[in-house]
Short mmCIF file of C-alpha atoms in Angstrom, two decimals:
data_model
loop_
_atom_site.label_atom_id
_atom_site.label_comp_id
_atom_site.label_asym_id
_atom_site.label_seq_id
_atom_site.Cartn_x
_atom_site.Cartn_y
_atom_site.Cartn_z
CA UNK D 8 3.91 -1.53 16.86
CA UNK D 9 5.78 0.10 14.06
CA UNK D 10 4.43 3.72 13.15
CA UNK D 11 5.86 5.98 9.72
CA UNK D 12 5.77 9.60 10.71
CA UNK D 13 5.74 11.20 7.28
CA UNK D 14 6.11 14.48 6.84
CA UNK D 15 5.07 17.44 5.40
CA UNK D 16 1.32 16.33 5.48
CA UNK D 17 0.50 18.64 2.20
CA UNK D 18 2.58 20.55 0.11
CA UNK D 19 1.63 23.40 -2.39
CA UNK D 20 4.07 24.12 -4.87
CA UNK D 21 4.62 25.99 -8.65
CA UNK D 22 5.70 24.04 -11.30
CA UNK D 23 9.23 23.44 -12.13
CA UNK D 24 10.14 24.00 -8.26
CA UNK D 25 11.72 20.91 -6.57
CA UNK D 26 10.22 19.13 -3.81
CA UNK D 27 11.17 17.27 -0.56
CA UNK D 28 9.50 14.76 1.71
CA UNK D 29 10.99 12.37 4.41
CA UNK D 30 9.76 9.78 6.95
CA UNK D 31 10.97 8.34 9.66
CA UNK D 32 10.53 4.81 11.52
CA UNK D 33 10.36 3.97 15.51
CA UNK D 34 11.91 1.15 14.44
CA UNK D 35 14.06 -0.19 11.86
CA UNK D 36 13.49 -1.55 8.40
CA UNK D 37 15.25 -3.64 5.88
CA UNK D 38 13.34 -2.26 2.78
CA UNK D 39 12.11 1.55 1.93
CA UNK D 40 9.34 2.08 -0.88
CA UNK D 41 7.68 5.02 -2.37
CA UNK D 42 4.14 4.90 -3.59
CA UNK D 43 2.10 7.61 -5.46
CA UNK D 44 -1.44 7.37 -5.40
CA UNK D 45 -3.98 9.17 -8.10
CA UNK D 46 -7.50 9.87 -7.35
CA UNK D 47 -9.84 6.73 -7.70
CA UNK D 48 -5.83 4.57 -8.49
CA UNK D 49 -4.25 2.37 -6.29
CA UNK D 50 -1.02 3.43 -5.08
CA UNK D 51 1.89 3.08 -7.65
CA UNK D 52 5.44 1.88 -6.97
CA UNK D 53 8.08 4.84 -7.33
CA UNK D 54 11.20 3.65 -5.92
CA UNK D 55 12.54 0.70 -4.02
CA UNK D 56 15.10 0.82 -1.46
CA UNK D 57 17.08 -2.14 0.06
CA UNK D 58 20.16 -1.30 1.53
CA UNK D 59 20.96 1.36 4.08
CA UNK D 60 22.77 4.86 2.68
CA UNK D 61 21.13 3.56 -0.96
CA UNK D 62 20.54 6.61 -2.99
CA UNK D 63 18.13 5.71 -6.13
CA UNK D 64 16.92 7.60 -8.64
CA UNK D 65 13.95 7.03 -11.29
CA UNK D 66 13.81 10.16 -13.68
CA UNK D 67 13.18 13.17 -11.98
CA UNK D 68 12.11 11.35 -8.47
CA UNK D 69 15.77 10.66 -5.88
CA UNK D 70 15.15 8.38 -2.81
CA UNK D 71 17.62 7.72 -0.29
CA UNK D 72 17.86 5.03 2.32
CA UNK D 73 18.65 6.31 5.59
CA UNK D 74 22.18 5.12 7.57
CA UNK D 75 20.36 4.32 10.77
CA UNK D 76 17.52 2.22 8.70
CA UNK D 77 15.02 4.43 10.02
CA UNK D 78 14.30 7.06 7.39
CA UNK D 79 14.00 7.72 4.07
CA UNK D 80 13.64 11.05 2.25
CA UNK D 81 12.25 11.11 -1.67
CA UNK D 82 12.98 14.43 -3.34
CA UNK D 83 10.95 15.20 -6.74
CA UNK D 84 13.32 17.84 -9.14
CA UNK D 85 11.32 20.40 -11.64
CA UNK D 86 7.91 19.09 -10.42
CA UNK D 87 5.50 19.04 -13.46
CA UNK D 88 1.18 19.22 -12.91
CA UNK D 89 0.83 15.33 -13.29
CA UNK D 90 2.95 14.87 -10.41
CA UNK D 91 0.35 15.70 -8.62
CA UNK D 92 -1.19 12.98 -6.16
CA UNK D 93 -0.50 11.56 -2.62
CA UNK D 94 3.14 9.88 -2.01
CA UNK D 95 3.47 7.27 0.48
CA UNK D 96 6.49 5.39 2.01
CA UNK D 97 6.28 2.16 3.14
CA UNK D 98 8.74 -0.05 4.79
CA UNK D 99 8.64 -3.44 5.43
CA UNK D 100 10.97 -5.85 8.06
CA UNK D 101 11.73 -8.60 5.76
CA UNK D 102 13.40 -10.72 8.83
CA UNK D 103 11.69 -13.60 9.65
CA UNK D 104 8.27 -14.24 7.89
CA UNK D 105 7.38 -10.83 8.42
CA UNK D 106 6.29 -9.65 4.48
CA UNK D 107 3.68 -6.76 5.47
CA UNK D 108 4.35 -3.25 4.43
CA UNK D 109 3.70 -0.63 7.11
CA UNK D 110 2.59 2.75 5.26
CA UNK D 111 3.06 6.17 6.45
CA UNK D 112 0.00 8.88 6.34
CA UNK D 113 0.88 10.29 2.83
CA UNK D 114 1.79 13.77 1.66
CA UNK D 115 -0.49 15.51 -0.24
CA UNK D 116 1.23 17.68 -3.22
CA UNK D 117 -0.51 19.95 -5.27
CA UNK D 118 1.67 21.93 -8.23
CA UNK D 119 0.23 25.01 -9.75
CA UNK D 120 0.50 25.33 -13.11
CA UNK B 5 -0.79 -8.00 -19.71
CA UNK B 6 -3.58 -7.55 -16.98
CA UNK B 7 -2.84 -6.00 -13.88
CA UNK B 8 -4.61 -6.60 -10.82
CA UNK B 9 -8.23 -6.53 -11.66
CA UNK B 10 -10.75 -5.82 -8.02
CA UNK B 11 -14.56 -6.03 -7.63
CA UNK B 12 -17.10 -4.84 -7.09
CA UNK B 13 -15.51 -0.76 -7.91
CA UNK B 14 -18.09 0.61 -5.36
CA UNK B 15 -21.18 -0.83 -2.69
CA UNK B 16 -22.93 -0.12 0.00
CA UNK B 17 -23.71 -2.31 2.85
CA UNK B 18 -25.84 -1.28 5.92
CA UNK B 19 -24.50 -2.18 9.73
CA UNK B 20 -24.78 -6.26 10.34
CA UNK B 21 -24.66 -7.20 6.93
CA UNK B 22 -21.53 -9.25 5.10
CA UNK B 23 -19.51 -8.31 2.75
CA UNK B 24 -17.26 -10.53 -0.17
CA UNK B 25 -14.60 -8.68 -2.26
CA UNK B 26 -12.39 -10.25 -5.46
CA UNK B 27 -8.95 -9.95 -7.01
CA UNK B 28 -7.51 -10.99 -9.26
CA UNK B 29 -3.57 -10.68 -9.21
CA UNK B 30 -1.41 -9.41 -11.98
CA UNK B 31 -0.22 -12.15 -14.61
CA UNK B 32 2.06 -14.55 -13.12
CA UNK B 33 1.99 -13.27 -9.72
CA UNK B 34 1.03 -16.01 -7.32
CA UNK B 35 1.05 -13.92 -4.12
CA UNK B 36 -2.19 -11.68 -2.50
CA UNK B 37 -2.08 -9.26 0.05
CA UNK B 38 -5.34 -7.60 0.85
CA UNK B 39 -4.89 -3.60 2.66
CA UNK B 40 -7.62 -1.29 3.89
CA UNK B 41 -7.21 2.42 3.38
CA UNK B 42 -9.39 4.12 5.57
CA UNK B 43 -10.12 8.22 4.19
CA UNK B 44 -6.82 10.27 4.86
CA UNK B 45 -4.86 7.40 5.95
CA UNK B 46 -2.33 4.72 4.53
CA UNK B 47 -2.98 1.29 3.72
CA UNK B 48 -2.91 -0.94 6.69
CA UNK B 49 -2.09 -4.03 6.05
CA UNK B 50 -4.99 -6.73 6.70
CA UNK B 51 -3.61 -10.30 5.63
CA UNK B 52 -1.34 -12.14 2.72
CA UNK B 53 -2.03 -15.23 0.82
CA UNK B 54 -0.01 -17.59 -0.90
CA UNK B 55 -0.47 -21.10 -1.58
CA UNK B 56 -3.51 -20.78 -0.78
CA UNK B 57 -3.23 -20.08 2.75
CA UNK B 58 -2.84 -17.40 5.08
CA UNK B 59 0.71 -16.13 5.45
CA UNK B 60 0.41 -13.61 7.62
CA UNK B 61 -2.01 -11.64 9.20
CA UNK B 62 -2.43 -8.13 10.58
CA UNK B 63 -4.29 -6.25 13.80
CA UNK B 64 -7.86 -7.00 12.40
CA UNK B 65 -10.52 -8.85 13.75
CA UNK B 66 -11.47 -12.42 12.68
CA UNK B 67 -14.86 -10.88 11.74
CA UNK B 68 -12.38 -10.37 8.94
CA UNK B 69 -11.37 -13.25 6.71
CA UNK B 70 -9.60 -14.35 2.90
CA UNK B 71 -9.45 -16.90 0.45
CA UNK B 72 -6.99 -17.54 -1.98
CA UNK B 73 -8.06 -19.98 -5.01
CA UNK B 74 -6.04 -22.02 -7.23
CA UNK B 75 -5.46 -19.65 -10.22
CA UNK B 76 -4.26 -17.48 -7.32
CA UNK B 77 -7.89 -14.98 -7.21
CA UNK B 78 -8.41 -13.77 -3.89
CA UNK B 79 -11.73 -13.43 -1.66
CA UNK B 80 -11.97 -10.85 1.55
CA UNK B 81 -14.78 -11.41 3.82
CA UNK B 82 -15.91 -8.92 6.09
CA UNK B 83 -19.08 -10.18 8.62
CA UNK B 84 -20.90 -8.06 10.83
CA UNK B 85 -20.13 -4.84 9.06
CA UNK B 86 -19.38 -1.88 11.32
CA UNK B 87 -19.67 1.88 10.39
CA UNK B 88 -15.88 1.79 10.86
CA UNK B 89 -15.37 -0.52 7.95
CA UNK B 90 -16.49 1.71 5.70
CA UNK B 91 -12.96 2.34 3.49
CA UNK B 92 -11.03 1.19 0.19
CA UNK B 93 -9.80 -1.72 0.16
CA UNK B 94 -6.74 -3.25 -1.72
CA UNK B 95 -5.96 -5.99 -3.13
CA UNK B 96 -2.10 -6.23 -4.32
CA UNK B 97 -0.14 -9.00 -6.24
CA UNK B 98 3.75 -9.99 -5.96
CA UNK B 99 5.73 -13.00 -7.20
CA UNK B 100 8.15 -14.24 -5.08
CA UNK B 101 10.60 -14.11 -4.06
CA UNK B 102 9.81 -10.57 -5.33
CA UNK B 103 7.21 -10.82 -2.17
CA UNK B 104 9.82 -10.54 0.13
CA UNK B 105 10.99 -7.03 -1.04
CA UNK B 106 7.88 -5.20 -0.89
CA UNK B 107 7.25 -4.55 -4.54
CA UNK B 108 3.58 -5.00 -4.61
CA UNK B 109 1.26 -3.87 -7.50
CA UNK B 110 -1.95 -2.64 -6.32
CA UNK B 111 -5.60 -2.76 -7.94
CA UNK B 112 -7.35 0.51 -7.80
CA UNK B 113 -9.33 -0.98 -4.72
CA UNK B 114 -13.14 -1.77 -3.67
CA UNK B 115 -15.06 1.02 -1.65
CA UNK B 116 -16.93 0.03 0.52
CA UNK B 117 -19.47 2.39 2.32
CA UNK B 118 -21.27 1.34 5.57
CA UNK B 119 -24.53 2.93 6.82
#
C-alpha cells in the first residue's frame, strides 16, 4: 500500500529561524496537503497542492509539489511560538473513486521563545 | 458558522464492549470521512460517506462500521473493542466536488480509551 515517509520526525528551533520539512511517496499522487495539528485540535488545513512543480504559499508557510509527484517539501520562514504543533502531509490519488487521504507520521516542531 | 462538531470528547470502554461515535459535518458540507489517529501516528483513513452510503472504505475490520443520516450526521461503530482501538478518532467534512481534492475540515476528534 501507499506509505508517506516524512521527515525530520521533531524539530527544535529559536524563533524567527526558518524551517524545512519534506515527504516523500512510494507511489505517486495527484494532490499534496499540509495539516497542522494543536494539542487536543484536529488537524488544520495549511496548504493544498494539485499540480506537479506547484509552488504555493500561505503567509509565512511555502509548499511545493514535487516534479516526479512523489514529494512535497513545506518550508515555514521566521517561525513564531504559535507555530508550534505537529505538521502532517497527506496525499491523496484522486483517480478513480479513490478519495482517501494517506497521512505521513508528522513532524513535531517546537520554537523557543 | 459551525464547524464539525464530534461526541462524546472523551470515554472509556473496557475489552468486548461497543462503542458509537457522532459528527456532525461543517455547514453545507454533505460529505463524512471518519480517520483514527492512533498516539504518535497519522490519521489512517477508516471509511467515507456520502449519500448516505459507504463510499469507500479502508484496511479496517468490519467489527468496524458507519452511518451517515439525512442531515448528513455521521455514526462510527466499533464492536468487540480491542486494547488496540484505543485512539482519536476523526470525523472530517467536505463538499464536493471539493471531496475530490482532499480539503477536509476535521473535528477535534473522540478519544477513545480501551482497558
Amino acid at each position: 500500500g501507499q506509505q508517506l515517509n516524512q521527515s525530520p520526525q521533531s524539530m527544535f528551533i529559536q524563533e524567527g529561524e526558518d524551517v524545512s520539512m519534506n515527504c516523500t511517496s512510494s507511489s505517486i499522487f495527484n494532490t499534496w496537503l499540509w495539516y497542522k495539528q494543536e494539542p487536543g485540535e484536529g488537524p488544520v488545513l495549511l496548504i493544498a497542492l494539485y499540480k506537479a512543480g506547484e509552488l504555493t504559499s500561505n503567509g509565512r508557510l511555502t509548499a511545493q509539489f514535487g516534479i516526479t509527484r512523489k514529494d512535497s517539501f513545506l518550508n515555514i520562514s521566521a517561525s513564531i511560538p504559535s507555530d508550534v504543533g505537529i505538521y502532517f502531509c497527506a496525499g491523496q490519488d484522486s483517480g478513480g473513486s479513490n478519495y482517501k487521504l494517506t497521512f505521513g507520521k508528522g513532524t513535531l516542531l517546537t520554537v523557543n521563545p | 458558522d459551525a464547524g464539525v462538531t464530534q461526541s462524546p470528547t472523551h470515554l472509556i470502554k473496557t475489552r468486548g464492549q461497543q462503542v458509537t461515535l457522532r459528527c456532525s459535518p461543517k455547514s453545507g458540507h454533505d460529505t463524512v470521512s471518519w480517520y483514527q489517529q492512533a498516539l504518535g501516528q497519522g490519521p489512517q483513513f477508516i471509511f467515507q460517506y456520502y449519500e448516505e452510503e459507504e463510499r469507500q472504505r479502508g484496511n479496517f475490520p468490519d467489527r468496524f462500521s458507519g452511518h451517515q443520516f439525512p442531515n448528513y450526521s455521521s455514526e462510527l461503530n466499533v464492536n468487540a473493542l480491542l486494547l488496540g482501538d484505543s485512539a482519536l478518532y476523526l470525523c472530517a467534512s467536505s463538499l464536493l466536488p471539493d471531496g475530490n481534492t482532499g480539503e477536509l475540515f476535521f473535528g477535534e476528534g473522540s478519544r477513545l480509551t480501551v482497558l
